[in-house]
């Protein structure tokens, strides 16, 4: 069964600093990879996805992620964070489009003014 | 508004009771997924329906059941509730798209508190 490990449960970072949220998944022949964001008292919103093709994926709100097959990683990055980026971020994986997503336990990003 | 509607938003009930959570998927989406989110377990997949039929089952307790109706809305039934069932319950929907797979659209969740 697929599994996802988000290596940091909490990441504090100063405003306008860069950030990287780490995600590793258990290997499979091929996978679809996702990052979701959850703002307080809201549902999950899709940030970006990797299905195939270019390993660098750009998403909404200035976020990007890089798929690294050899390291089975899909780390999320943003060059300069804002206070409004404070939220919980979830990495998710699916072996195919018809298989339910498996989520990591989440990383709480706190942006400090 | 994501297009996925969940009701009610909040629910407080006593141990031993039964509740029903409702989800209306985004227009055109055929799959509905139910997830339970708690502080210690994170997001746990419960069950998936596709066009009215059960497609996949995850960590769903025998006290829990679900169904998807002909109009594609879904209900999650939780019975003999225990304190540990207190959690956020999310519904998500998706549908195959030509040329790709686009992930899920989530509702805003139902917060269940069992007292």
GROMACS .gro file of C-alpha atoms in nm:
model
  228
    1UNK     CA    1   0.000   0.000   0.000
    2UNK     CA    2   0.110   0.352  -0.072
    3UNK     CA    3   0.227   0.574   0.211
    4UNK     CA    4   0.329   0.938   0.238
    5UNK     CA    5   0.570   1.087   0.489
    6UNK     CA    6   0.579   1.456   0.557
    7UNK     CA    7   0.902   1.500   0.741
    8UNK     CA    8   0.815   1.814   0.935
    9UNK     CA    9   0.498   1.853   1.138
   10UNK     CA   10   0.558   2.226   1.192
   11UNK     CA   11   0.762   2.481   0.998
   12UNK     CA   12   0.796   2.837   1.128
   13UNK     CA   13   0.939   3.089   0.882
   14UNK     CA   14   0.973   3.466   0.867
   15UNK     CA   15   0.774   3.665   0.615
   16UNK     CA   16   0.947   3.705   0.275
   17UNK     CA   17   1.183   3.416   0.351
   18UNK     CA   18   1.191   3.103   0.131
   19UNK     CA   19   1.034   2.778   0.250
   20UNK     CA   20   1.050   2.410   0.160
   21UNK     CA   21   0.800   2.155   0.286
   22UNK     CA   22   0.924   1.801   0.246
   23UNK     CA   23   0.729   1.500   0.125
   24UNK     CA   24   0.843   1.144   0.055
   25UNK     CA   25   0.627   0.861  -0.073
   26UNK     CA   26   0.665   0.485  -0.093
   27UNK     CA   27   0.779   0.382  -0.436
   28UNK     CA   28   0.559   0.249  -0.708
   29UNK     CA   29   0.582   0.206  -1.082
   30UNK     CA   30   0.410   0.535  -1.137
   31UNK     CA   31   0.218   0.771  -0.917
   32UNK     CA   32   0.017   1.088  -0.924
   33UNK     CA   33   0.129   1.340  -0.663
   34UNK     CA   34  -0.055   1.632  -0.511
   35UNK     CA   35  -0.017   1.913  -0.262
   36UNK     CA   36  -0.325   2.050  -0.089
   37UNK     CA   37  -0.359   2.347   0.146
   38UNK     CA   38  -0.606   2.378   0.432
   39UNK     CA   39  -0.675   2.719   0.580
   40UNK     CA   40  -0.832   2.734   0.928
   41UNK     CA   41  -1.190   2.609   0.937
   42UNK     CA   42  -1.191   2.531   0.566
   43UNK     CA   43  -1.170   2.229   0.340
   44UNK     CA   44  -0.866   2.127   0.138
   45UNK     CA   45  -0.776   2.321  -0.175
   46UNK     CA   46  -0.556   2.184  -0.452
   47UNK     CA   47  -0.223   2.371  -0.480
   48UNK     CA   48  -0.060   2.170  -0.756
   49UNK     CA   49  -0.030   1.824  -0.905
   50UNK     CA   50   0.218   1.604  -1.086
   51UNK     CA   51   0.075   1.355  -1.333
   52UNK     CA   52   0.359   1.313  -1.584
   53UNK     CA   53   0.603   1.515  -1.791
   54UNK     CA   54   0.813   1.798  -1.651
   55UNK     CA   55   0.934   1.725  -1.301
   56UNK     CA   56   0.897   2.089  -1.194
   57UNK     CA   57   0.535   2.172  -1.134
   58UNK     CA   58   0.401   2.520  -1.076
   59UNK     CA   59   0.085   2.578  -0.876
   60UNK     CA   60  -0.126   2.856  -0.735
   61UNK     CA   61  -0.011   3.133  -0.501
   62UNK     CA   62   0.352   3.113  -0.620
   63UNK     CA   63   0.415   2.757  -0.500
   64UNK     CA   64   0.606   2.497  -0.698
   65UNK     CA   65   0.713   2.139  -0.639
   66UNK     CA   66   0.974   1.911  -0.786
   67UNK     CA   67   0.917   1.543  -0.850
   68UNK     CA   68   1.228   1.333  -0.789
   69UNK     CA   69   1.170   0.972  -0.883
   70UNK     CA   70   1.505   0.840  -0.762
   71UNK     CA   71   1.452   0.990  -0.417
   72UNK     CA   72   1.075   0.929  -0.419
   73UNK     CA   73   1.022   1.288  -0.311
   74UNK     CA   74   0.787   1.570  -0.402
   75UNK     CA   75   0.898   1.873  -0.202
   76UNK     CA   76   0.698   2.195  -0.206
   77UNK     CA   77   0.875   2.531  -0.229
   78UNK     CA   78   0.801   2.900  -0.231
   79UNK     CA   79   1.074   3.162  -0.275
   80UNK     CA   80   0.907   3.427  -0.057
   81UNK     CA   81   0.621   3.355   0.185
   82UNK     CA   82   0.346   3.587   0.303
   83UNK     CA   83   0.147   3.595   0.624
   84UNK     CA   84  -0.150   3.466   0.425
   85UNK     CA   85   0.039   3.142   0.351
   86UNK     CA   86  -0.006   3.035   0.713
   87UNK     CA   87  -0.199   2.707   0.684
   88UNK     CA   88  -0.173   2.329   0.694
   89UNK     CA   89  -0.020   2.167   0.386
   90UNK     CA   90  -0.085   1.808   0.284
   91UNK     CA   91   0.102   1.592   0.038
   92UNK     CA   92  -0.096   1.312  -0.126
   93UNK     CA   93  -0.031   1.024  -0.363
   94UNK     CA   94  -0.236   0.794  -0.582
   95UNK     CA   95  -0.110   0.506  -0.799
   96UNK     CA   96  -0.372   0.592  -1.059
   97UNK     CA   97  -0.665   0.818  -1.126
   98UNK     CA   98  -0.909   0.561  -0.993
   99UNK     CA   99  -0.743   0.490  -0.661
  100UNK     CA  100  -0.824   0.695  -0.351
  101UNK     CA  101  -0.565   0.950  -0.248
  102UNK     CA  102  -0.340   0.866   0.044
  103UNK     CA  103  -0.247   1.173   0.247
  104UNK     CA  104   0.048   1.258   0.465
  105UNK     CA  105  -0.015   1.381   0.818
  106UNK     CA  106   0.035   1.743   0.716
  107UNK     CA  107   0.283   2.022   0.782
  108UNK     CA  108   0.171   2.333   0.964
  109UNK     CA  109   0.338   2.637   0.808
  110UNK     CA  110   0.346   2.942   1.034
  111UNK     CA  111   0.464   3.266   0.876
  112UNK     CA  112   0.600   3.515   1.127
  113UNK     CA  113   0.586   3.890   1.066
  114UNK     CA  114  -1.733   2.789  -0.302
  115UNK     CA  115  -1.570   2.466  -0.419
  116UNK     CA  116  -1.892   2.325  -0.563
  117UNK     CA  117  -1.901   2.038  -0.311
  118UNK     CA  118  -2.167   2.096  -0.044
  119UNK     CA  119  -2.162   1.929   0.294
  120UNK     CA  120  -2.432   1.953   0.558
  121UNK     CA  121  -2.450   2.010   0.843
  122UNK     CA  122  -2.135   2.214   0.915
  123UNK     CA  123  -2.143   2.131   1.284
  124UNK     CA  124  -2.302   1.846   1.475
  125UNK     CA  125  -2.301   1.779   1.848
  126UNK     CA  126  -2.449   1.454   1.970
  127UNK     CA  127  -2.429   1.210   2.258
  128UNK     CA  128  -2.253   0.876   2.277
  129UNK     CA  129  -2.458   0.589   2.143
  130UNK     CA  130  -2.651   0.804   1.899
  131UNK     CA  131  -2.670   0.786   1.519
  132UNK     CA  132  -2.609   1.072   1.275
  133UNK     CA  133  -2.619   1.122   0.899
  134UNK     CA  134  -2.379   1.345   0.711
  135UNK     CA  135  -2.473   1.461   0.363
  136UNK     CA  136  -2.263   1.551   0.061
  137UNK     CA  137  -2.356   1.691  -0.279
  138UNK     CA  138  -2.071   1.652  -0.528
  139UNK     CA  139  -1.957   1.910  -0.779
  140UNK     CA  140  -2.176   1.915  -1.088
  141UNK     CA  141  -2.065   1.645  -1.330
  142UNK     CA  142  -1.849   1.455  -1.081
  143UNK     CA  143  -1.939   1.087  -1.048
  144UNK     CA  144  -1.706   0.983  -0.765
  145UNK     CA  145  -1.757   1.070  -0.401
  146UNK     CA  146  -1.498   1.005  -0.133
  147UNK     CA  147  -1.536   1.030   0.244
  148UNK     CA  148  -1.241   1.113   0.469
  149UNK     CA  149  -1.210   1.146   0.845
  150UNK     CA  150  -0.967   1.405   0.980
  151UNK     CA  151  -0.850   1.387   1.339
  152UNK     CA  152  -0.548   1.533   1.517
  153UNK     CA  153  -0.380   1.201   1.587
  154UNK     CA  154  -0.467   1.007   1.269
  155UNK     CA  155  -0.459   1.281   1.008
  156UNK     CA  156  -0.674   1.235   0.697
  157UNK     CA  157  -0.802   0.879   0.675
  158UNK     CA  158  -0.985   0.749   0.371
  159UNK     CA  159  -1.316   0.587   0.461
  160UNK     CA  160  -1.502   0.493   0.144
  161UNK     CA  161  -1.551   0.577  -0.224
  162UNK     CA  162  -1.859   0.559  -0.441
  163UNK     CA  163  -1.867   0.589  -0.817
  164UNK     CA  164  -2.197   0.651  -0.994
  165UNK     CA  165  -2.395   0.485  -0.719
  166UNK     CA  166  -2.173   0.185  -0.656
  167UNK     CA  167  -1.917   0.127  -0.385
  168UNK     CA  168  -1.573   0.140  -0.546
  169UNK     CA  169  -1.320   0.128  -0.262
  170UNK     CA  170  -1.317   0.086   0.112
  171UNK     CA  171  -1.060   0.217   0.354
  172UNK     CA  172  -1.044   0.233   0.732
  173UNK     CA  173  -1.418   0.247   0.780
  174UNK     CA  174  -1.563   0.101   1.099
  175UNK     CA  175  -1.849  -0.147   1.083
  176UNK     CA  176  -2.060   0.107   1.273
  177UNK     CA  177  -2.025   0.341   0.975
  178UNK     CA  178  -2.197   0.302   0.639
  179UNK     CA  179  -2.250   0.512   0.330
  180UNK     CA  180  -2.444   0.522   0.008
  181UNK     CA  181  -2.467   0.726  -0.309
  182UNK     CA  182  -2.808   0.802  -0.450
  183UNK     CA  183  -2.922   0.824  -0.816
  184UNK     CA  184  -2.884   1.204  -0.807
  185UNK     CA  185  -2.521   1.138  -0.700
  186UNK     CA  186  -2.544   1.291  -0.355
  187UNK     CA  187  -2.400   1.075  -0.080
  188UNK     CA  188  -2.472   1.014   0.284
  189UNK     CA  189  -2.240   0.886   0.555
  190UNK     CA  190  -2.419   0.719   0.845
  191UNK     CA  191  -2.240   0.691   1.179
  192UNK     CA  192  -2.405   0.483   1.451
  193UNK     CA  193  -2.338   0.382   1.811
  194UNK     CA  194  -2.120   0.688   1.834
  195UNK     CA  195  -1.821   0.695   2.066
  196UNK     CA  196  -1.615   0.985   2.197
  197UNK     CA  197  -1.334   0.883   1.961
  198UNK     CA  198  -1.556   0.943   1.659
  199UNK     CA  199  -1.530   1.317   1.717
  200UNK     CA  200  -1.355   1.451   1.408
  201UNK     CA  201  -1.390   1.651   1.089
  202UNK     CA  202  -1.555   1.450   0.814
  203UNK     CA  203  -1.477   1.560   0.460
  204UNK     CA  204  -1.643   1.470   0.137
  205UNK     CA  205  -1.460   1.509  -0.193
  206UNK     CA  206  -1.565   1.452  -0.550
  207UNK     CA  207  -1.388   1.387  -0.876
  208UNK     CA  208  -1.450   1.263  -1.224
  209UNK     CA  209  -1.226   1.126  -1.496
  210UNK     CA  210  -1.131   1.387  -1.748
  211UNK     CA  211  -1.011   1.329  -2.098
  212UNK     CA  212  -0.633   1.355  -2.109
  213UNK     CA  213  -0.569   1.354  -1.738
  214UNK     CA  214  -0.669   1.325  -1.379
  215UNK     CA  215  -0.733   1.636  -1.183
  216UNK     CA  216  -0.756   1.530  -0.821
  217UNK     CA  217  -1.034   1.597  -0.579
  218UNK     CA  218  -1.255   1.890  -0.495
  219UNK     CA  219  -1.324   1.899  -0.123
  220UNK     CA  220  -1.622   2.024   0.068
  221UNK     CA  221  -1.576   2.239   0.378
  222UNK     CA  222  -1.644   1.946   0.609
  223UNK     CA  223  -1.875   1.849   0.894
  224UNK     CA  224  -1.733   1.888   1.242
  225UNK     CA  225  -1.877   1.610   1.460
  226UNK     CA  226  -1.849   1.638   1.836
  227UNK     CA  227  -1.960   1.340   2.045
  228UNK     CA  228  -2.020   1.421   2.411
   0.00000   0.00000   0.00000
